[in-house]
Amino acid sequence: MIEATSCGGVVIHRGKILALYKSYKNRYEGWVLPKGTVEEGETHEETALREVREESGVRATIVKYIGKSQYNFNVPEDLVSKEVHWYLMTADNYHSRPQREEYFVDSGYYKYHEVYHLLRFSNEKQIVEKAYQEYQELRRAGQWPSPKKYY
């Protein structure tokens, strides 16, 4: 068994959540959250921010850690056990640009109920549900960061 660790972000801007559409050689298609593998010397936070920026072009800011998900999948010679650490993030605008080199062909911000139904994997649906609850609680408490304005 191969053990792997990834980190990613649930990016929320003005109540909408960032999602990416991946299409890999007609074998893998679906909406996902930005995430990727930890590189040597990186913290989990650094990995999450880097992966969000690489995969979506979004410059995000971490608001808080929201938990981890775990799943297994098969590769030709082995079983991979993956652990993904998730962060609730905010962005300054709705701009996103999918990373074509990684087979992302679309990206955008969607309302909670839309992204929940778009996402392909149940573990990502669960993390979005948790992240959105955290977002709402922080907003009610007046603790959600305001978008920065650039002039």
Coordinates of N, CA and C in Angstrom, one line a residue:
M1 N 0.8 -1.2 0.0 CA 0.0 0.0 0.0 C 0.9 1.2 0.0
I2 N 0.5 2.2 -0.8 CA 1.2 3.5 -0.9 C 0.4 4.5 -0.1
E3 N 1.1 5.2 0.8 CA 0.4 6.3 1.5 C 0.8 7.6 0.9
A4 N -0.3 8.5 0.7 CA -0.1 9.8 0.1 C -0.8 10.9 0.9
T5 N -0.2 12.1 0.9 CA -0.9 13.2 1.6 C -1.0 14.3 0.6
S6 N -2.2 14.9 0.6 CA -2.5 16.1 -0.2 C -3.1 17.1 0.7
C7 N -3.2 18.3 0.1 CA -3.8 19.5 0.8 C -4.6 20.3 -0.2
G8 N -5.7 20.8 0.2 CA -6.5 21.6 -0.7 C -7.3 22.7 0.0
G9 N -8.1 23.4 -0.8 CA -8.9 24.5 -0.2 C -10.3 24.5 -0.7
V10 N -11.2 24.9 0.2 CA -12.6 25.3 -0.1 C -12.5 26.8 -0.1
V11 N -12.5 27.4 -1.4 CA -12.3 28.8 -1.5 C -13.7 29.5 -1.7
I12 N -14.0 30.4 -0.8 CA -15.3 31.1 -0.8 C -15.1 32.6 -1.0
H13 N -15.8 33.1 -2.0 CA -15.9 34.6 -2.2 C -17.3 35.0 -2.4
R14 N -17.7 35.9 -1.5 CA -19.1 36.4 -1.4 C -20.1 35.3 -1.4
G15 N -19.9 34.3 -0.7 CA -20.8 33.2 -0.5 C -20.8 32.1 -1.6
K16 N -20.0 32.3 -2.6 CA -19.9 31.3 -3.7 C -18.6 30.5 -3.5
I17 N -18.6 29.2 -4.0 CA -17.5 28.3 -3.8 C -16.8 27.9 -5.1
L18 N -15.5 27.9 -5.1 CA -14.7 27.6 -6.2 C -14.7 26.1 -6.5
A19 N -15.0 25.7 -7.8 CA -14.9 24.3 -8.2 C -14.2 24.3 -9.6
L20 N -13.6 23.1 -9.9 CA -12.9 22.9 -11.1 C -13.4 21.7 -11.8
Y21 N -13.5 21.8 -13.2 CA -13.9 20.7 -14.0 C -12.7 20.0 -14.6
K22 N -12.5 18.7 -14.4 CA -11.4 18.0 -14.9 C -11.9 17.0 -16.0
S23 N -11.2 17.0 -17.1 CA -11.5 16.0 -18.1 C -10.2 15.4 -18.6
Y24 N -9.9 14.2 -18.2 CA -8.7 13.5 -18.5 C -8.9 12.4 -19.6
K25 N -8.6 12.7 -20.8 CA -8.6 11.7 -21.9 C -9.9 10.8 -21.9
N26 N -11.0 11.5 -21.6 CA -12.3 10.8 -21.6 C -12.4 9.6 -20.7
R27 N -11.5 9.5 -19.7 CA -11.5 8.4 -18.7 C -11.9 9.0 -17.4
Y28 N -11.6 10.2 -17.1 CA -12.0 10.8 -15.8 C -12.6 12.2 -16.1
E29 N -13.8 12.4 -15.7 CA -14.4 13.7 -15.8 C -15.2 14.0 -14.6
G30 N -15.2 15.2 -14.2 CA -16.0 15.6 -13.1 C -15.5 16.9 -12.4
W31 N -16.4 17.5 -11.6 CA -16.1 18.7 -10.8 C -15.4 18.3 -9.5
V32 N -14.4 19.0 -9.2 CA -13.6 18.7 -8.0 C -13.2 20.0 -7.3
L33 N -12.7 19.9 -6.1 CA -12.0 21.0 -5.4 C -10.5 21.0 -5.7
P34 N -9.9 22.2 -5.6 CA -8.5 22.2 -5.8 C -7.7 21.6 -4.7
K35 N -6.8 20.7 -5.1 CA -5.9 20.0 -4.1 C -4.8 19.4 -4.8
G36 N -3.7 19.0 -4.0 CA -2.6 18.4 -4.6 C -1.6 17.9 -3.5
T37 N -0.6 17.2 -4.0 CA 0.4 16.5 -3.2 C 1.4 17.5 -2.5
V38 N 1.7 17.2 -1.2 CA 2.7 17.9 -0.5 C 4.0 17.7 -1.1
E39 N 4.8 18.8 -1.3 CA 6.1 18.7 -1.8 C 7.1 18.7 -0.6
E40 N 8.3 18.2 -0.8 CA 9.3 18.1 0.2 C 9.6 19.5 0.7
G41 N 9.6 19.7 2.1 CA 9.9 21.0 2.7 C 8.7 21.9 2.8
E42 N 7.5 21.5 2.3 CA 6.3 22.4 2.4 C 5.5 22.0 3.6
T43 N 4.9 23.1 4.2 CA 3.9 22.8 5.2 C 2.5 22.5 4.5
H44 N 1.6 22.0 5.3 CA 0.3 21.7 4.7 C -0.4 23.0 4.2
E45 N -0.2 24.1 4.9 CA -0.8 25.3 4.5 C -0.2 25.8 3.2
E46 N 1.1 25.7 3.1 CA 1.8 26.1 1.8 C 1.3 25.3 0.6
T47 N 1.2 24.0 0.9 CA 0.7 23.1 -0.2 C -0.7 23.5 -0.7
A48 N -1.6 23.7 0.3 CA -3.0 24.1 0.0 C -3.0 25.4 -0.9
L49 N -2.3 26.4 -0.4 CA -2.3 27.7 -1.1 C -1.7 27.5 -2.5
R50 N -0.6 26.8 -2.6 CA 0.1 26.6 -3.9 C -0.8 25.8 -4.9
E51 N -1.4 24.8 -4.4 CA -2.3 24.0 -5.3 C -3.5 24.8 -5.8
V52 N -4.1 25.5 -4.9 CA -5.2 26.4 -5.3 C -4.8 27.3 -6.4
R53 N -3.6 28.0 -6.2 CA -3.1 28.9 -7.2 C -2.8 28.2 -8.5
E54 N -2.1 27.1 -8.4 CA -1.7 26.4 -9.6 C -2.9 25.9 -10.4
E55 N -3.8 25.3 -9.8 CA -4.9 24.6 -10.5 C -6.0 25.6 -10.9
S56 N -6.1 26.7 -10.2 CA -7.3 27.6 -10.6 C -6.8 29.1 -10.9
G57 N -5.6 29.4 -10.6 CA -5.1 30.8 -10.8 C -5.6 31.7 -9.7
V58 N -6.2 31.2 -8.6 CA -6.8 32.0 -7.6 C -5.7 32.3 -6.5
R59 N -5.6 33.5 -6.1 CA -4.7 33.9 -5.0 C -5.6 33.9 -3.7
A60 N -5.6 32.8 -3.0 CA -6.4 32.7 -1.8 C -5.7 33.0 -0.5
T61 N -6.5 33.1 0.5 CA -5.9 33.3 1.9 C -6.6 32.3 2.8
I62 N -5.8 31.7 3.6 CA -6.4 30.7 4.5 C -7.1 31.4 5.7
V63 N -8.4 30.9 5.9 CA -9.1 31.4 7.1 C -9.0 30.5 8.2
K64 N -9.1 29.2 8.0 CA -8.9 28.2 9.1 C -8.8 26.8 8.5
Y65 N -8.3 25.9 9.3 CA -8.2 24.4 9.0 C -9.6 23.9 9.2
I66 N -10.1 23.0 8.3 CA -11.4 22.5 8.5 C -11.5 21.0 8.6
G67 N -10.4 20.3 8.5 CA -10.4 18.9 8.7 C -9.8 18.1 7.5
K68 N -9.9 16.8 7.6 CA -9.3 15.9 6.6 C -10.3 14.9 6.1
S69 N -10.0 14.4 4.9 CA -10.7 13.3 4.4 C -9.8 12.2 4.0
Q70 N -10.2 11.0 3.9 CA -9.4 9.9 3.6 C -10.1 9.0 2.6
Y71 N -9.4 8.4 1.6 CA -9.9 7.5 0.7 C -8.8 6.7 0.1
N72 N -9.2 5.6 -0.6 CA -8.3 4.7 -1.2 C -8.7 4.6 -2.7
F73 N -7.7 4.4 -3.5 CA -7.9 4.1 -4.9 C -6.8 3.2 -5.5
N74 N -7.1 2.5 -6.5 CA -6.1 1.6 -7.1 C -5.3 2.2 -8.2
V75 N -4.0 1.9 -8.3 CA -3.1 2.2 -9.4 C -2.7 0.8 -9.9
P76 N -2.1 0.8 -11.1 CA -1.8 -0.5 -11.7 C -1.2 -1.6 -10.8
E77 N -0.2 -1.3 -10.0 CA 0.4 -2.3 -9.2 C 0.1 -2.3 -7.7
D78 N -0.7 -1.3 -7.2 CA -0.9 -1.2 -5.8 C -2.2 -0.5 -5.4
L79 N -2.4 -0.3 -4.1 CA -3.5 0.4 -3.6 C -2.9 1.7 -2.9
V80 N -3.5 2.9 -3.2 CA -3.1 4.1 -2.6 C -4.1 4.5 -1.5
S81 N -3.5 4.8 -0.3 CA -4.3 5.3 0.8 C -4.0 6.8 0.9
K82 N -5.0 7.7 0.6 CA -4.7 9.1 0.5 C -5.4 9.8 1.7
E83 N -4.7 10.8 2.3 CA -5.2 11.6 3.3 C -5.2 13.1 2.7
V84 N -6.3 13.8 2.8 CA -6.3 15.2 2.3 C -6.7 16.1 3.4
H85 N -5.8 17.1 3.6 CA -6.1 18.1 4.6 C -6.7 19.3 3.9
W86 N -7.8 19.8 4.5 CA -8.6 20.9 3.9 C -8.6 22.2 4.7
Y87 N -8.6 23.3 3.9 CA -8.6 24.6 4.5 C -9.7 25.4 4.0
L88 N -10.4 26.1 4.8 CA -11.4 27.1 4.4 C -10.6 28.4 4.0
M89 N -10.8 28.9 2.8 CA -10.1 30.0 2.2 C -11.0 31.1 1.7
T90 N -10.5 32.2 1.5 CA -11.2 33.3 0.9 C -10.3 33.9 -0.2
A91 N -11.0 34.5 -1.2 CA -10.3 35.1 -2.3 C -10.8 36.6 -2.5
D92 N -10.1 37.3 -3.3 CA -10.4 38.8 -3.4 C -11.4 39.0 -4.5
N93 N -11.6 38.1 -5.4 CA -12.5 38.3 -6.6 C -12.9 36.9 -7.1
Y94 N -13.8 37.0 -8.2 CA -14.3 35.7 -8.8 C -13.4 35.2 -9.9
H95 N -12.3 35.8 -10.2 CA -11.5 35.4 -11.3 C -10.9 34.0 -11.0
S96 N -10.9 33.1 -12.0 CA -10.2 31.9 -11.9 C -9.8 31.5 -13.4
R97 N -8.8 30.7 -13.4 CA -8.2 30.2 -14.7 C -7.8 28.8 -14.5
P98 N -8.5 27.8 -15.1 CA -8.2 26.4 -14.9 C -6.8 26.0 -15.5
Q99 N -6.1 25.2 -14.8 CA -4.8 24.8 -15.3 C -4.9 23.7 -16.3
R100 N -4.8 24.0 -17.6 CA -4.9 23.1 -18.7 C -3.9 21.9 -18.6
E101 N -2.7 22.1 -18.1 CA -1.7 21.1 -18.1 C -2.1 19.9 -17.2
E102 N -3.0 20.2 -16.2 CA -3.5 19.2 -15.3 C -4.9 18.7 -15.7
Y103 N -5.3 19.1 -16.9 CA -6.6 18.6 -17.5 C -7.8 19.3 -16.9
F104 N -7.6 20.5 -16.3 CA -8.8 21.2 -15.9 C -9.2 22.1 -17.0
V105 N -10.5 21.9 -17.4 CA -11.0 22.6 -18.6 C -12.0 23.7 -18.3
D106 N -12.4 23.8 -17.0 CA -13.4 24.9 -16.6 C -13.2 25.1 -15.1
S107 N -13.6 26.3 -14.7 CA -13.6 26.6 -13.3 C -14.5 27.8 -13.0
G108 N -15.0 27.9 -11.8 CA -15.9 29.0 -11.5 C -16.4 28.9 -10.0
Y109 N -17.1 29.9 -9.6 CA -17.6 30.0 -8.3 C -19.1 29.7 -8.4
Y110 N -19.6 28.9 -7.5 CA -21.0 28.4 -7.6 C -21.6 28.6 -6.2
K111 N -23.0 28.7 -6.2 CA -23.7 28.7 -4.9 C -23.5 27.4 -4.2
Y112 N -23.7 27.4 -2.9 CA -23.5 26.1 -2.1 C -24.3 24.9 -2.7
H113 N -25.6 25.1 -2.9 CA -26.4 24.0 -3.4 C -26.0 23.5 -4.8
E114 N -25.5 24.5 -5.6 CA -25.0 24.1 -6.9 C -23.7 23.3 -6.9
V115 N -22.8 23.8 -6.1 CA -21.5 23.1 -6.0 C -21.6 21.7 -5.3
Y116 N -22.5 21.6 -4.4 CA -22.7 20.4 -3.7 C -23.2 19.3 -4.6
H117 N -24.1 19.7 -5.6 CA -24.6 18.7 -6.5 C -23.6 18.5 -7.7
L118 N -22.8 19.5 -8.0 CA -21.8 19.3 -9.1 C -20.6 18.4 -8.7
L119 N -20.2 18.5 -7.4 CA -19.0 17.7 -7.0 C -19.2 16.2 -7.3
R120 N -18.1 15.6 -7.7 CA -18.2 14.2 -8.1 C -18.0 13.2 -6.9
F121 N -17.2 13.6 -5.9 CA -16.9 12.7 -4.8 C -17.6 13.1 -3.5
S122 N -18.1 12.0 -2.8 CA -18.9 12.3 -1.6 C -18.0 12.9 -0.5
N123 N -16.7 12.5 -0.4 CA -15.8 13.1 0.6 C -15.7 14.6 0.4
E124 N -15.7 15.1 -0.9 CA -15.6 16.5 -1.2 C -16.9 17.2 -0.9
K125 N -18.0 16.5 -1.1 CA -19.3 17.1 -0.7 C -19.4 17.3 0.8
Q126 N -18.9 16.3 1.6 CA -18.9 16.5 3.0 C -18.0 17.6 3.5
I127 N -16.8 17.8 2.9 CA -15.9 18.9 3.3 C -16.5 20.2 2.9
V128 N -17.2 20.3 1.8 CA -17.9 21.6 1.4 C -19.0 21.9 2.4
E129 N -19.7 20.9 2.8 CA -20.8 21.1 3.7 C -20.2 21.7 5.0
K130 N -19.1 21.1 5.5 CA -18.5 21.6 6.8 C -17.9 23.0 6.6
A131 N -17.3 23.2 5.4 CA -16.7 24.5 5.2 C -17.8 25.6 5.1
Y132 N -18.9 25.3 4.5 CA -19.9 26.3 4.3 C -20.6 26.6 5.6
Q133 N -20.7 25.6 6.5 CA -21.3 25.9 7.8 C -20.3 26.8 8.6
E134 N -19.0 26.5 8.5 CA -18.0 27.4 9.2 C -18.1 28.8 8.6
Y135 N -18.2 28.9 7.3 CA -18.3 30.2 6.7 C -19.5 31.0 7.2
Q136 N -20.6 30.3 7.3 CA -21.8 31.0 7.8 C -21.7 31.4 9.2
E137 N -21.1 30.6 10.1 CA -20.9 30.9 11.5 C -19.9 32.1 11.6
L138 N -18.9 32.1 10.8 CA -17.9 33.3 10.9 C -18.6 34.6 10.4
R139 N -19.4 34.5 9.4 CA -20.1 35.7 8.9 C -21.1 36.2 9.9
R140 N -21.8 35.3 10.6 CA -22.8 35.7 11.6 C -22.1 36.4 12.8
A141 N -20.9 35.9 13.1 CA -20.1 36.5 14.2 C -19.3 37.7 13.8
G142 N -19.4 38.1 12.5 CA -18.6 39.2 12.0 C -17.1 39.0 11.9
Q143 N -16.7 37.7 11.7 CA -15.3 37.3 11.7 C -14.8 36.9 10.3
W144 N -15.7 36.9 9.3 CA -15.3 36.5 8.0 C -14.5 37.7 7.4
P145 N -13.3 37.5 6.9 CA -12.5 38.6 6.3 C -13.2 39.3 5.1
S146 N -13.1 40.6 5.1 CA -13.6 41.4 4.0 C -12.7 41.2 2.8
P147 N -13.2 41.2 1.6 CA -12.3 41.2 0.4 C -11.4 42.4 0.4
K148 N -10.2 42.3 0.0 CA -9.2 43.4 -0.1 C -9.6 44.1 -1.4
K149 N -9.4 45.4 -1.3 CA -9.7 46.2 -2.5 C -8.4 46.7 -3.1
Y150 N -8.2 46.5 -4.4 CA -7.0 47.0 -5.0 C -7.3 48.2 -6.0
Y151 N -6.6 49.3 -5.9 CA -6.9 50.4 -6.7 C -5.7 50.7 -7.6

